[in-house]
Coordinates of C-alpha atoms and ligand atoms in Angstrom, one line a residue:
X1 CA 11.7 -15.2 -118.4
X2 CA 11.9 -19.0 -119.7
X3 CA 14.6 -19.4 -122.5
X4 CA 12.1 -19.6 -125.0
X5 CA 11.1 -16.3 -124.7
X6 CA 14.7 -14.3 -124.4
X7 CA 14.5 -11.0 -126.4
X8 CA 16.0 -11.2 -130.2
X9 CA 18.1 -7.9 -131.1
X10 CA 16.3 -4.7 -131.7
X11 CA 15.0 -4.9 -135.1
X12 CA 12.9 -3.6 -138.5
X13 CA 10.7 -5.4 -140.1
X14 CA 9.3 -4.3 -142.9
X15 CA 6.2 -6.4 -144.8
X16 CA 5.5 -5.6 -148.3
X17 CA 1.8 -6.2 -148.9
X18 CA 1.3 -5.1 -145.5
X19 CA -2.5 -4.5 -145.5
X20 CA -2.9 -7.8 -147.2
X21 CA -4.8 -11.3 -146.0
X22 CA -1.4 -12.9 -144.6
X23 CA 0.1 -9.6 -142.6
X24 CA -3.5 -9.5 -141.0
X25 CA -4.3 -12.5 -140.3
X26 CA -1.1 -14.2 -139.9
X27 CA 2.1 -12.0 -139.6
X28 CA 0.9 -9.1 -137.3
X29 CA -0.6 -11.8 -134.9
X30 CA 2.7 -13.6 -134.5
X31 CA 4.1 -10.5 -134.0
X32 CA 2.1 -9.8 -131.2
X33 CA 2.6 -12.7 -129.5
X34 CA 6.1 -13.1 -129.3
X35 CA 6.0 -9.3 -128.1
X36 CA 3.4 -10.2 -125.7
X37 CA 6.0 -13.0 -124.8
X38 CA 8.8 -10.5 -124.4
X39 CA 10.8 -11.1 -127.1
X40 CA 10.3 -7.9 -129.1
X41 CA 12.7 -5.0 -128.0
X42 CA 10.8 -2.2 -127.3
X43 CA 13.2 0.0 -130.1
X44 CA 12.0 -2.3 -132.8
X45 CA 9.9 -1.3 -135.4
X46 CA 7.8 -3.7 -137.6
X47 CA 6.4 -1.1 -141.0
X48 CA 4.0 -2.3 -143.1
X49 CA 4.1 -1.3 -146.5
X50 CA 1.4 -1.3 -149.3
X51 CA -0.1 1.2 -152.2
X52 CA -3.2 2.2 -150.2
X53 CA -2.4 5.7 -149.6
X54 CA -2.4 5.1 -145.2
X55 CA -0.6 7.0 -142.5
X56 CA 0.5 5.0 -139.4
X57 CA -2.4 5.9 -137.1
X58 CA -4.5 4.6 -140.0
X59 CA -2.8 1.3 -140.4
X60 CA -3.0 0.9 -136.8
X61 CA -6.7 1.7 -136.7
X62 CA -7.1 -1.4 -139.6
X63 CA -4.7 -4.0 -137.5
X64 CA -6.7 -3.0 -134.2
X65 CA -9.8 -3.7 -135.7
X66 CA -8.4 -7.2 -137.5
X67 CA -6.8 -8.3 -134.1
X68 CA -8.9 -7.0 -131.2
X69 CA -10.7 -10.0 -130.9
X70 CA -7.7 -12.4 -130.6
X71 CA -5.0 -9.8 -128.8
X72 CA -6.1 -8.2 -125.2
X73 CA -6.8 -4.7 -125.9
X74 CA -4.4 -2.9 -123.4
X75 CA -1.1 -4.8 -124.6
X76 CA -2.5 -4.6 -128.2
X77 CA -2.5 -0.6 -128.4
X78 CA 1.3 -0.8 -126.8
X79 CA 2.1 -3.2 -129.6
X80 CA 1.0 -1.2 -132.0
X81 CA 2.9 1.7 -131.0
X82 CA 5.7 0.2 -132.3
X83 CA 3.7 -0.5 -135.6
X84 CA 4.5 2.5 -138.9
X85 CA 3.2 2.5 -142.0
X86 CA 5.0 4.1 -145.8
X87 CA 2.2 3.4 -148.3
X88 CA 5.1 2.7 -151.7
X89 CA 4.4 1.1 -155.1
X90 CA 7.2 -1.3 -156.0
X91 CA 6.4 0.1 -159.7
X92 CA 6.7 3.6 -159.0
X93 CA 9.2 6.0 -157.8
X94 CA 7.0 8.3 -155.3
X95 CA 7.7 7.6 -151.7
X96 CA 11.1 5.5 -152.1
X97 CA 12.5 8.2 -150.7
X98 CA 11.0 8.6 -147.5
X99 CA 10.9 5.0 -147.1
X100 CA 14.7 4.6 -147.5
X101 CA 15.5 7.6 -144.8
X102 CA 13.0 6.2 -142.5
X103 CA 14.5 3.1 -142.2
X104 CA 17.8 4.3 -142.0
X105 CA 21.2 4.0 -143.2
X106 CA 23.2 1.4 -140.4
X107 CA 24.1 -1.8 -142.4
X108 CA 24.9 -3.3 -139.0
X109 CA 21.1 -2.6 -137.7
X110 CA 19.0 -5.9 -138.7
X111 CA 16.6 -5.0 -141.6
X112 CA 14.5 -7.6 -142.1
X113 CA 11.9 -7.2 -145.8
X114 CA 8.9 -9.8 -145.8
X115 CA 8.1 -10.0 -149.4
X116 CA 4.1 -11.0 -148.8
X117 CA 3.1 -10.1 -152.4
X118 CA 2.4 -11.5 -155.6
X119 CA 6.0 -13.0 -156.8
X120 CA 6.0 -11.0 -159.5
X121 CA 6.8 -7.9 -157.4
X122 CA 9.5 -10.1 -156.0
X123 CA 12.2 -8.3 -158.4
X124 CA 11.1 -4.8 -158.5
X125 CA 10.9 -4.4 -154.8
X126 CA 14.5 -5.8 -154.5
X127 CA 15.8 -3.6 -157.1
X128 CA 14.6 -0.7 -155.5
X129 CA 15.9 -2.3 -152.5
X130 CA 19.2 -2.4 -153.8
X131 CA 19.2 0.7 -155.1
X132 CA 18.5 2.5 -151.7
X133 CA 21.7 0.0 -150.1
X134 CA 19.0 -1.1 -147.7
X135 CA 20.3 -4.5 -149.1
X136 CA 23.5 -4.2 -147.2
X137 CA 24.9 -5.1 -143.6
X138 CA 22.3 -7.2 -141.2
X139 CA 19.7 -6.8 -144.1
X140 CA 17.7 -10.2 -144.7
X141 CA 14.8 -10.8 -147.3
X142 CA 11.9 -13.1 -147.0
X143 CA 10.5 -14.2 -149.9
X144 CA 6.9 -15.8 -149.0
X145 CA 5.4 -19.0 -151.6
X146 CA 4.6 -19.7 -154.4
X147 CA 8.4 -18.7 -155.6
X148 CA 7.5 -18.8 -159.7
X149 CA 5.1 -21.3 -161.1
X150 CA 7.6 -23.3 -162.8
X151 CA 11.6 -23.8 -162.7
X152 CA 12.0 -21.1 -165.2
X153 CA 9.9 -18.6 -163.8
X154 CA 11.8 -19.3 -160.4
X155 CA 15.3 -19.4 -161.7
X156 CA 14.3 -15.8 -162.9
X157 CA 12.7 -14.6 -159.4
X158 CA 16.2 -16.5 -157.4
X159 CA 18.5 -14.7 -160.2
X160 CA 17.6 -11.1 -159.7
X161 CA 16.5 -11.3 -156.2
X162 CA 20.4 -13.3 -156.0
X163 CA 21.8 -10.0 -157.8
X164 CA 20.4 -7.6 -154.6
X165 CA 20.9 -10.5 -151.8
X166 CA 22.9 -13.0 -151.3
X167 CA 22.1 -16.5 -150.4
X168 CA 22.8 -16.2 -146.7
X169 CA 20.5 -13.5 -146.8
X170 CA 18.0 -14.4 -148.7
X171 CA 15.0 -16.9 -146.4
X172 CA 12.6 -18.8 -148.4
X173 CA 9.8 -19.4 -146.0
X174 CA 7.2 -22.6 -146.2
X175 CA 5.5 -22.3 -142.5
X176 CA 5.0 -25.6 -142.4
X177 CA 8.9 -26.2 -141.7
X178 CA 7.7 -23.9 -138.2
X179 CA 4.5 -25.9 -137.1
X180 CA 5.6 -27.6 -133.6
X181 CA 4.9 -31.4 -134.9
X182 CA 7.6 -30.5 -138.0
X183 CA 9.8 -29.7 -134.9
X184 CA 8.6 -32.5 -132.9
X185 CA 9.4 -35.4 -136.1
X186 CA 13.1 -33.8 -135.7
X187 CA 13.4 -35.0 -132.2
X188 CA 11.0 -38.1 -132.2
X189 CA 13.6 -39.4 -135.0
X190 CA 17.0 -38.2 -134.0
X191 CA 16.6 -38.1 -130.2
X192 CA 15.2 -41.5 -129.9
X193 CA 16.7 -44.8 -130.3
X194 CA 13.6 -46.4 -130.7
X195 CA 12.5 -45.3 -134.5
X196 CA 15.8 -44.6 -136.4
X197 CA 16.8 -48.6 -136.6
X198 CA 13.1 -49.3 -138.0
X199 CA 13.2 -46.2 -140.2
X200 CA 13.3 -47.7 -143.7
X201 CA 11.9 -50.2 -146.5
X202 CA 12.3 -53.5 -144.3
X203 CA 9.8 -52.3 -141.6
X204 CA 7.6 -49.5 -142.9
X205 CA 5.1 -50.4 -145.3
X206 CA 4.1 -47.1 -146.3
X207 CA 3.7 -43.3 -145.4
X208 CA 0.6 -41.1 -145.9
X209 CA 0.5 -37.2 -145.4
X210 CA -2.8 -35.3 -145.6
X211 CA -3.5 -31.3 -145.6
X212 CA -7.2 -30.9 -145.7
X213 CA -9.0 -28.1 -145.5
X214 CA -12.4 -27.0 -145.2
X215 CA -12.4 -23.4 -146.1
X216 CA -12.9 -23.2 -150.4
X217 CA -10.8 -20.7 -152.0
X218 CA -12.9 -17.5 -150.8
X219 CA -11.5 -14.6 -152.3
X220 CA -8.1 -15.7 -153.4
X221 CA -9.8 -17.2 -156.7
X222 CA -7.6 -15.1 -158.7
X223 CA -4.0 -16.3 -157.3
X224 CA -5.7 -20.0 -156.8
X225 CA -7.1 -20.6 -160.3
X226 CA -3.5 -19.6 -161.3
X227 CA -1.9 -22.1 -159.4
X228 CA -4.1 -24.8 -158.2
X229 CA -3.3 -27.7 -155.5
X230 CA -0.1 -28.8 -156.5
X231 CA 1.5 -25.7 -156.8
X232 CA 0.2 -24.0 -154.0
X233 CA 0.3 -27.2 -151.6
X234 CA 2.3 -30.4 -152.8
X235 CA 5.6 -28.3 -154.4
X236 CA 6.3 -26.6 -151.4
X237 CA 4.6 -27.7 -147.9
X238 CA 4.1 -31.7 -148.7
X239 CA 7.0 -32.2 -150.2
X240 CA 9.0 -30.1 -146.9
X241 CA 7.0 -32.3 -144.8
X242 CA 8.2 -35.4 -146.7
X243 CA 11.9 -34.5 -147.0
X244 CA 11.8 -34.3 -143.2
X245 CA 10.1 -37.8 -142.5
X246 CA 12.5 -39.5 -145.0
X247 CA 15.6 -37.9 -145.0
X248 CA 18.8 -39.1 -143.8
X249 CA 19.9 -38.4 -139.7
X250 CA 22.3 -34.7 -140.8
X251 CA 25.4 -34.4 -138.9
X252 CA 24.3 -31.5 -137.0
X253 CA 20.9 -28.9 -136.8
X254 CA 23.6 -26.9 -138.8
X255 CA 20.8 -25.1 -141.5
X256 CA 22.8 -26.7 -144.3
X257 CA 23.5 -29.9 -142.5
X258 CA 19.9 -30.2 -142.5
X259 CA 19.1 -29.1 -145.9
X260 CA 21.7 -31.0 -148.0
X261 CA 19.7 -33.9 -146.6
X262 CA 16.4 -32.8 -147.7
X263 CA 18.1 -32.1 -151.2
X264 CA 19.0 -35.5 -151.4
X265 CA 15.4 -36.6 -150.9
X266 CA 14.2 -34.4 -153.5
X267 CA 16.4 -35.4 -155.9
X268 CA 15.7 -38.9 -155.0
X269 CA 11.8 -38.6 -155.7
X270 CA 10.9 -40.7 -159.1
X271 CA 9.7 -39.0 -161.9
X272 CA 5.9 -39.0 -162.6
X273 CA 5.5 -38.0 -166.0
X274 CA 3.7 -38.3 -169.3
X275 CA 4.3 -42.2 -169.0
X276 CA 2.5 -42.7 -165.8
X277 CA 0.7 -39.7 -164.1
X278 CA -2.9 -41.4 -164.6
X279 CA -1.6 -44.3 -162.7
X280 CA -0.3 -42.1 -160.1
X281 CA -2.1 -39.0 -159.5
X282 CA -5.8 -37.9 -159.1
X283 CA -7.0 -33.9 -159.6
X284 CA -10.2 -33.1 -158.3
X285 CA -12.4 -29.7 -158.2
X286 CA -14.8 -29.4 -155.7
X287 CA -18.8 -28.7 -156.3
X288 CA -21.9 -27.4 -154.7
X289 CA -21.9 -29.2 -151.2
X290 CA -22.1 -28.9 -147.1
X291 CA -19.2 -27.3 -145.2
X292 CA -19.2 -27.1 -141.7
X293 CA -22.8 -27.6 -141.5
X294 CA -23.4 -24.7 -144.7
X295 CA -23.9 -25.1 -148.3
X296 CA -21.5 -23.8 -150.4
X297 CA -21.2 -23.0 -153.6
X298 CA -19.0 -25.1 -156.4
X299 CA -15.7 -24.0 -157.2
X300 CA -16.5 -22.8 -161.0
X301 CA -19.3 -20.6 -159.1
X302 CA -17.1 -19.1 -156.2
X303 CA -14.7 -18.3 -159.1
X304 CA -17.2 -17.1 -161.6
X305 CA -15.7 -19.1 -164.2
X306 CA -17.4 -22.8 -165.3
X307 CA -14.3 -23.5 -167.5
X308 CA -11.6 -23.6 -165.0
X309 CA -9.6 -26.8 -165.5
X310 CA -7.7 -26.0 -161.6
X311 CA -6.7 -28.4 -159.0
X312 CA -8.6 -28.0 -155.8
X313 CA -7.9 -31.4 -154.7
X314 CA -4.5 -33.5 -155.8
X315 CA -3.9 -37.0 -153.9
X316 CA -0.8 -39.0 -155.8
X317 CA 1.6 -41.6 -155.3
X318 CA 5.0 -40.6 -154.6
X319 CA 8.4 -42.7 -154.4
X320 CA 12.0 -42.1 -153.1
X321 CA 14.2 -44.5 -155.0
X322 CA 17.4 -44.3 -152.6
X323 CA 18.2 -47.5 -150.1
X324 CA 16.4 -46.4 -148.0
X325 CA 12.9 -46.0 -149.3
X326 CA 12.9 -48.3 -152.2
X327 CA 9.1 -49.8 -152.7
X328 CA 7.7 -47.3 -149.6
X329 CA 5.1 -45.6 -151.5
X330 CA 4.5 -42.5 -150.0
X331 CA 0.6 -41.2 -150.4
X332 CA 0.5 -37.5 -150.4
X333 CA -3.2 -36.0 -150.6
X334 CA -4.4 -32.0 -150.3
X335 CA -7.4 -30.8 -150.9
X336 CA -10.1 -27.8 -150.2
X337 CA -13.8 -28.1 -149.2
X338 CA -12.9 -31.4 -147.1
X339 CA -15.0 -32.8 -144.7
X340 CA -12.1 -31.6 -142.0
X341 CA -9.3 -29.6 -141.2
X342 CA -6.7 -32.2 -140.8
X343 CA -2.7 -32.0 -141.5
X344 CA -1.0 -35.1 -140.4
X345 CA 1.8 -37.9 -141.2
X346 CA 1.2 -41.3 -140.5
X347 CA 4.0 -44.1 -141.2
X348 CA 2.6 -47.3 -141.4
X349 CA 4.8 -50.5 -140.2
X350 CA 4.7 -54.0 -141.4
X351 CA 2.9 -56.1 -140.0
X352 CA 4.3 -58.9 -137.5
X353 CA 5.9 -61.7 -140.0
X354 CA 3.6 -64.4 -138.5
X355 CA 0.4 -64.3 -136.3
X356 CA 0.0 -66.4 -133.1
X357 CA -3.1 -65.5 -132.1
X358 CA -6.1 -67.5 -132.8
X359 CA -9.0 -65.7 -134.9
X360 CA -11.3 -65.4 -132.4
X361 CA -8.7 -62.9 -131.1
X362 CA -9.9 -60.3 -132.9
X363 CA -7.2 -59.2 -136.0
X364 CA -4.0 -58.0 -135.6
X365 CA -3.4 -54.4 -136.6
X366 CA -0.4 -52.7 -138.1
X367 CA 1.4 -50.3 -136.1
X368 CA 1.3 -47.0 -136.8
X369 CA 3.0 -44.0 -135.7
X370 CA 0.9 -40.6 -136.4
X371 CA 2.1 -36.9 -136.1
X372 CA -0.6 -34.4 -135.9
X373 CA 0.5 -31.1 -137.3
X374 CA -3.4 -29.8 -136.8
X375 CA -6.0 -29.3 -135.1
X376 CA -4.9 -30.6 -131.6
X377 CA -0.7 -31.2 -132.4
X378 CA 0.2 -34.3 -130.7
X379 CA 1.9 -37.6 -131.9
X380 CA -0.2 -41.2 -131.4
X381 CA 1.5 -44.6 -131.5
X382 CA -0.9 -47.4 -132.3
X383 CA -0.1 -50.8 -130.6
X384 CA -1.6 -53.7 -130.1
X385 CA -2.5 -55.1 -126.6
X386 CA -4.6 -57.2 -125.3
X387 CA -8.0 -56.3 -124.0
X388 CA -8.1 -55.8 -120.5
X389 CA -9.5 -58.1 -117.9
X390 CA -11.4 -61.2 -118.5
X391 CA -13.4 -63.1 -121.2
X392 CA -10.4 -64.7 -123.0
X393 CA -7.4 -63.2 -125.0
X394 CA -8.9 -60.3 -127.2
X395 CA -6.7 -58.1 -129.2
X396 CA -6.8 -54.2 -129.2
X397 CA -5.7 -51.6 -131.2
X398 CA -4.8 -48.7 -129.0
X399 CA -3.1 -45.1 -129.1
X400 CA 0.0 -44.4 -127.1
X401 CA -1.2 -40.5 -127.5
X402 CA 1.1 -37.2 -126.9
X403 CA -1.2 -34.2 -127.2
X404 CA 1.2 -31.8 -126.6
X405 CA -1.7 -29.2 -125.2
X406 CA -2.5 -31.8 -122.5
X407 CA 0.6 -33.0 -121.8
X408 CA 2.4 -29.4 -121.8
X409 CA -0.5 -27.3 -121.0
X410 CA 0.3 -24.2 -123.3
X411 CA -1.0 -23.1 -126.5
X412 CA 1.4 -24.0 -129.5
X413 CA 2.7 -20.8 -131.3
X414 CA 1.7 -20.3 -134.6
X415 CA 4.3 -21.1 -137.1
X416 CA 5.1 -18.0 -138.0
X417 CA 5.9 -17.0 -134.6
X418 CA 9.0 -19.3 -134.6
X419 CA 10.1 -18.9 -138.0
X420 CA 9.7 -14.7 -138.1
X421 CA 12.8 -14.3 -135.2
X422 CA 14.4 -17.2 -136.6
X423 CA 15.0 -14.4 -139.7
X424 CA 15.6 -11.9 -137.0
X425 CA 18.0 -14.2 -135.4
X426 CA 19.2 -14.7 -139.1
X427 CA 18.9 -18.7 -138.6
X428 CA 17.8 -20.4 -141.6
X429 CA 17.7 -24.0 -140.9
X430 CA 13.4 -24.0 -141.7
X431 CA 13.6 -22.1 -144.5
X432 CA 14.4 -23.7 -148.4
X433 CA 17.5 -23.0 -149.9
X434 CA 17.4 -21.8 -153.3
X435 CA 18.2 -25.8 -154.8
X436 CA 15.7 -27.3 -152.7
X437 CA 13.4 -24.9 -154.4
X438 CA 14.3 -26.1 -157.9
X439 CA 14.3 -29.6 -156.7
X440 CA 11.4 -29.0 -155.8
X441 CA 9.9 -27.5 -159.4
X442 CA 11.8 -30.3 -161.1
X443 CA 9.6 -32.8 -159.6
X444 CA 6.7 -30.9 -159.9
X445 CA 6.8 -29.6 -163.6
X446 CA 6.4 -33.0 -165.4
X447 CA 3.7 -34.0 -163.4
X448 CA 2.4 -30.5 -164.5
X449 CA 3.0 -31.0 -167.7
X450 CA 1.6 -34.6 -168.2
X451 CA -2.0 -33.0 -166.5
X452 CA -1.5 -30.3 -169.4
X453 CA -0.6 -32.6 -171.8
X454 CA -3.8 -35.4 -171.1
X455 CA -6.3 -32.2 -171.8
X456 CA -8.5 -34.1 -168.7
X457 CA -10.5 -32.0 -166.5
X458 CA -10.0 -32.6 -162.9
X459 CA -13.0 -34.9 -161.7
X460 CA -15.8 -33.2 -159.6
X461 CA -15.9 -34.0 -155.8
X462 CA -18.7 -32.7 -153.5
X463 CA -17.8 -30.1 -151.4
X464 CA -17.5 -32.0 -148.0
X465 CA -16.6 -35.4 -149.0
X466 CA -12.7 -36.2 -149.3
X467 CA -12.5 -35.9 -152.7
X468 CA -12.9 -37.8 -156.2
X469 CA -13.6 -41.8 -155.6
X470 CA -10.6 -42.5 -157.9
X471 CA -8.3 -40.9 -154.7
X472 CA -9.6 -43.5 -152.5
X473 CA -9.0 -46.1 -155.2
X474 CA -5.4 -44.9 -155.6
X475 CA -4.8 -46.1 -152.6
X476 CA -6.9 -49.2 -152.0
X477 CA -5.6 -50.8 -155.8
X478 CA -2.4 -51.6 -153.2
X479 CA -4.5 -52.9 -150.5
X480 CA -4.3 -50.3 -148.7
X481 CA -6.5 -47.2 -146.9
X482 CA -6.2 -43.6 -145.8
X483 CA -5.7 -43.5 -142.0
X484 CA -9.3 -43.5 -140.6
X485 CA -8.5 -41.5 -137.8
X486 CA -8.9 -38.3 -140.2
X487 CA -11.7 -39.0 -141.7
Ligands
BG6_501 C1 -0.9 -21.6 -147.8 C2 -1.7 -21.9 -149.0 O1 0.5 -21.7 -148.1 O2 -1.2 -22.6 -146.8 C3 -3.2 -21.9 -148.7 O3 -1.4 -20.9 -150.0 C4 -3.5 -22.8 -147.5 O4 -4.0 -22.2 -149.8 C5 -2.5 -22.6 -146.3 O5 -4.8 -22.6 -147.1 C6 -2.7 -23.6 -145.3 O6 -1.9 -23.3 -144.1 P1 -2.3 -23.8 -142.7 O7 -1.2 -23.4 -141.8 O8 -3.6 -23.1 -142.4 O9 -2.5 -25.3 -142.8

């Protein structure tokens, strides 16, 4: 066994909204293959939990059918012996009961409740939680995003879910804090002496970070249209992704050595407001279009509803005033029904103060250091060399490239995979603490507010292309591009 995959202690894991899209697709799979992987003592029980009125052999029957083409058949039916199911409504009292002596009254026995619902179930599943003392001992909770829509409405979620758990136990998942490049940005800055001394304002020139997807909103229209891109993608996932590229090196992996840091960033981000959100952000909606070779339909027609004034598509201009960052725009764009499914940081340098090279060289490049979170994780250093051989001295732009599938052979584990026994182990280093979460909504709610206020419409994009034109001009007013690589 290598020493990634030593067993966690016996466990239960319970997921509310256990028949829903992210148990299925996302948190039974991980499941799986850490227990594949060895890690899963064979007493532990993982219990979905949801209203449809199921009994285990049911539930198993769904999950078999939702994972048999990804799991191997034999291991899968082991698996899911250790698979229950207690159908329970947060809102009612039937079944609380049975739930509560099934999982047992041994506080020291590590409990572990995955709240994958609709927040606003948050509260009433932790009451009841409470009230059964299955909040007590080795108990965690896992609250899954969006936590509230605003500051208020997730100071109320972290004050009643803070009344049944306490901080320590309470892990605030983003799964992008899990995928291996998040990882790998730890230990390209902090275990290398090359970056940290050219990790500021005097040699970058700027920072970009792109989620696109292709996929449209399918059927989560109703959540979506509620929330929209910048709720859903920039509050949480961008801005986790940009706390870790810019914070300062913490003392230690200690979880709050490494999230007092990413506080500070947060707090450090400059207001976009009333004053200068047209300047600094562009919303988009996506229409009728080509995806993947298919036509699809507009959002306003996938959602049944031509009014909708949603986000699909946000790309903005961000700042960290600190030392450190001062005049380093960051460019932060998300977006659905993009040409590709592309997540990935790339920090631009400066270029070279002063160019000896003659122009018929060819032109001199900036460097560019690019972290693939997905497809195909890897990190690529662009340098410039010269072109090999002879015909005089040519310049070329080339990739020092680290797939990490090529160069390590194995098949990155889904996010999840890491940051599910990272609760079990009760580590909570990649999970937000509850201030980083308000930082967070503090940032976010003006910008919200100044969209609200303008009474604009996001601007149309074709499904397919990479958004409104005015996202490309965002970037190019400063004389500068999107990385081309993506697109
Ligand atoms: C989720 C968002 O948090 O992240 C989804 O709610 C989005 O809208 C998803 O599709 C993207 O995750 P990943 O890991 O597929 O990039």
């Amino acid at each position: 066994m290598t020493a990634s995959s030593q067993s966690v202690e016996p466990f239960d894991l319970v997921i509310f909204g256990g028949t829903g899209d992210l148990a299925v697709r996302k948190l039974l799979p991980a499941l799986f293959h850490r227990f594949v992987d060895g890690q899963i003592p064979a007493s532990s029980r993982i219990v979905g939990v949801a209203r449809e009125a199921l009994d285990d052999a049911g539930y198993r029957a769904q999950l078999r059918e939702a994972l048999i083409g990804i799991c191997e058949a034999g291991k899968l039916d082991v698996f899911l012996q250790q698979v229950f199911y207690r159908p329970l409504d947060a809102r009612k009292d039937d079944g609380w009961d049975d739930f509560a002596a099934f999982i047992g009254a041994q506080p020291e026995h590590i409990r572990v409740f995955y709240l994958s619902t609709s927040p606003e179930l948050f509260v009433d599943i932790c009451n009841r939680l409470g009230q059964y003392k299955l909040n007590q001992g080795a108990s965690r909770v896992v609250l899954e995003k969006p936590i509230g829509r605003d500051l208020a409405s997730a100071n109320q979620i972290n004050d009643a879910v803070g009344k049944v758990f306490s901080e320590s136990q309470t892990f605030r998942i983003d799964h992008y804090l899990g995928k291996e490049t998040v990882q790998n940005l730890l230990v390209l800055r902090f275990g290398n002496a090359l970056f940290e001394p050219l990790w500021n304002s005097a040699h970058i020139d700027h920072v970009q970070i792109t989620v696109a997807e292709t996929l449209g909103v399918g059927h989560r229209g109703a959540y979506y249209d509620r929330a929209g891109a910048l709720r859903d993608m920039v509050q949480n996932h961008i801005l986790q992704l940009l706390c870790m590229v810019a914070m300062e090196p913490p003392s230690s992996l200690a979880p709050d050595a490494v999230r007092d840091e990413k506080l500070k960033v947060l707090h450090s981000l400059k207001a976009i407001d009333d004053s200068n959100a047209a300047q600094l952000t562009v919303r988009g909606q996506y229409r009728a279009g080509v995806a993947e070779g298919a036509s699809v339909p507009g959002y306003p027609d996938e959602l049944g509803n031509s009014k909708s004034n949603t986000e699909t598509f946000v790309a903005l201009k961000a700042e960290i005033a600190n030392w450190r960052w001062a005049g380093v725009p960051f460019y932060l764009r998300t977006g659905k029904r993009l040409p590709s499914r592309v997540s990935e940081i790339v920090v631009t340098f400066k270029p070279v103060p002063h160019s000896i090279f003659s122009a018929d060289a060819g032109q001199l490049a900036q460097n560019r250091l690019v972290l693939r979170l997905q497809p195909d994780e890897g990190v690529k250093l662009w340098l410039t060399i010269k072109h090999p051989g002879p015909g005089g001295l040519r310049l070329r732009h080339v990739p020092l490239d680290m797939s990490f599938a090529e160069a390590f052979g194995v098949q990155q584990p889904d996010a999840y995979e890491r940051l599910l026994l990272d609760v079990v182990r009760g580590n909570p280093t990649l999970f937000m603490r509850r201030d980083e979460v308000e930082a967070a909504w503090r940032w976010a709610g003006p910008v919200l507010a100044a969209w609200s206020a303008s009474g604009e419409a996001p601007r149309p994009y074709t499904a397919g292309s990479w958004g409104p034109s005015a996202a490309v001009a965002l970037i190019e007013r400063d004389g500068r591009t999107w990385n081309e690589d993506s697109e």
